[in-house]
C-alpha angles and dihedrals in degrees: 000000000000133000130203115199121199121219110198124211096186100172090055094037095235138123132213124189142211113201131175153107133264102305109018142025144183126235116219123207093339124209118246090250095071095179090084093057088045090051090050092053092047089053089054097041094233133131118228105237096170141029119194137193122206089197145334097286121235101189105046141022110254127230092201098108094045091045093052092047091049098044093036091237132152109260112222118198125167109270092235095057112103105225132162097218133074113270140150105262111224126208137187110295096012110148128200127183113242103179137328107321092355124111138171120213124190118230120192108238107166118182111087085052128002088247097042113150131190121201122218115208110212121196110196088345090306117123105237105161142015118208096208102177106187097344116079108014129179104292097341140029140255120277118270098200103072099088110051128334096233089056097050100093089043092050093044089056086046091056090053091052094046092047086055094048091053092049094046100046097041132067120248090247095058109113117242110223114177127175095218130052108069096098100312121136086228086077115087087216141007114276122231118210134021106246136023149171139223088254094050091050091053090059100046115013112104088214086065104032103041129065119256101258092042088050096047093048094053095041093052093044089052101051116124134209117299119229112249095231091063086084089068102044101066093053091045092052095045091049090051116254126252121246116267130254113207098170114129115279121244111286119251127205124203091270094057093043088056095048089049090052091047087049090061093250122139119257111190126200111210097187120109121284096252093050091048094050091051092055138349146148107278109252096024124124127230115226106161114230091222093049126076086295098164095042096050101036092047093046095048104038121088102252112261095013110143111252124199112201122216112197134174088229147013091249091052088051095049093049088051093053093050089053093048098051088056086068100039101265089126112173125015110226090230141342139204130189132204123046145301090287086071101032100051119075117253112275093023118106121223117254123241141172134196128264125207142156136247089268086059093050088048093050088052096043120253089226091063098060138040109264114201118196111200097179118121122268093256089054096046093050089070089065141303143201111278110253096015118135118233127223118146110233094241087061099041099090089058093042103045086123090066097058112104119251123259129040112346121213105201125197137169125174101287110359109264097091086043090060093052092046090047090052093052090048088046091050091052089057096258127142105242142175116202112216106216102187140093118273096236086068092068090074091048091052094057097249115157107252131192118219118233 
């Protein structure tokens, strides 16, 4: 008998896996906070004998090197990956024993990266699962444009070939277990569904149903923006990430929070957007802990800029630290818990701004105020409010001077990104209203829309 445990990284939209038998197991594409993998192994009562990487990751910092050191495991990395640390280089067809009757075989599947490798788990010689990393995902494939622009089309064609190799070489019942595709920007499209097999992918994945030219053209046309922090992930992973430190940051009182803001540092309030709008430290930015904190904060903050975290509880702070180390924001400069009454200097009132809906905007008249759309280009292409200004959220902090004068009503697709944008505008001294509403409600409210 074998097992496969899934370790969800919901904030980043990724999955890692622990697979094995009665005594030993292999960890696939582990996260930076390796204690989660070690805990999974402890629950199973198994020793981690191997740690494997499908590729050098572009969207998160791996815990593979540290996990292998800690567990005394062999660290398997594709032979074509250029890295600066000792590892076991893996080539197509290499096989290792995992446990009695369980083996893991490397299968070269270039496309997401030139060296990308999938791993097929065999039970008694029978393929039972394929750890496909950023190759064949659920209903789609991994992006081919994260390595080098001049390689993008070549890698897109390689993705098509790799998907067909997996579909040809593996039985239909083989489970498809990708790392990306659950909200990760490493996926070329959003996956639908939570589980799949080779047979299901044959029936519905464009990489397996379309000819190569059609597939490549559609794939390249549908690629979305690339988070800026991705530029730092590959080099960090190739160099060998350092162990993480998840101990609490140095505490900050109201005076220190104010001093850090005055020094131009980032102060990030992790509370929900309703609480933030009602009262917050003037100059702080609102990145909700329950949103895609790591993705958007790492995307927008100038790399290396000190960040102070404000949380409603020690638990919220600890969870945020864990999210952030996964994208290389290792140690907050300082932190505080509680609320604005403890974070604002005595005698200074908290800042605030109003929230509304698309119906509220329609009642006021969208032509009477500045409307700012902070959705990404691909989202706006589907339609927008007539007369609205478009600045994607991840560009807003560099383009604040382009926002029209007067009160700004800012919206996204659902409310989370509008809240981040509203906090940036509020910190810049602008009068702002955060539209906390789904964009589908804009039409229902009678706002004039332009079709994409």
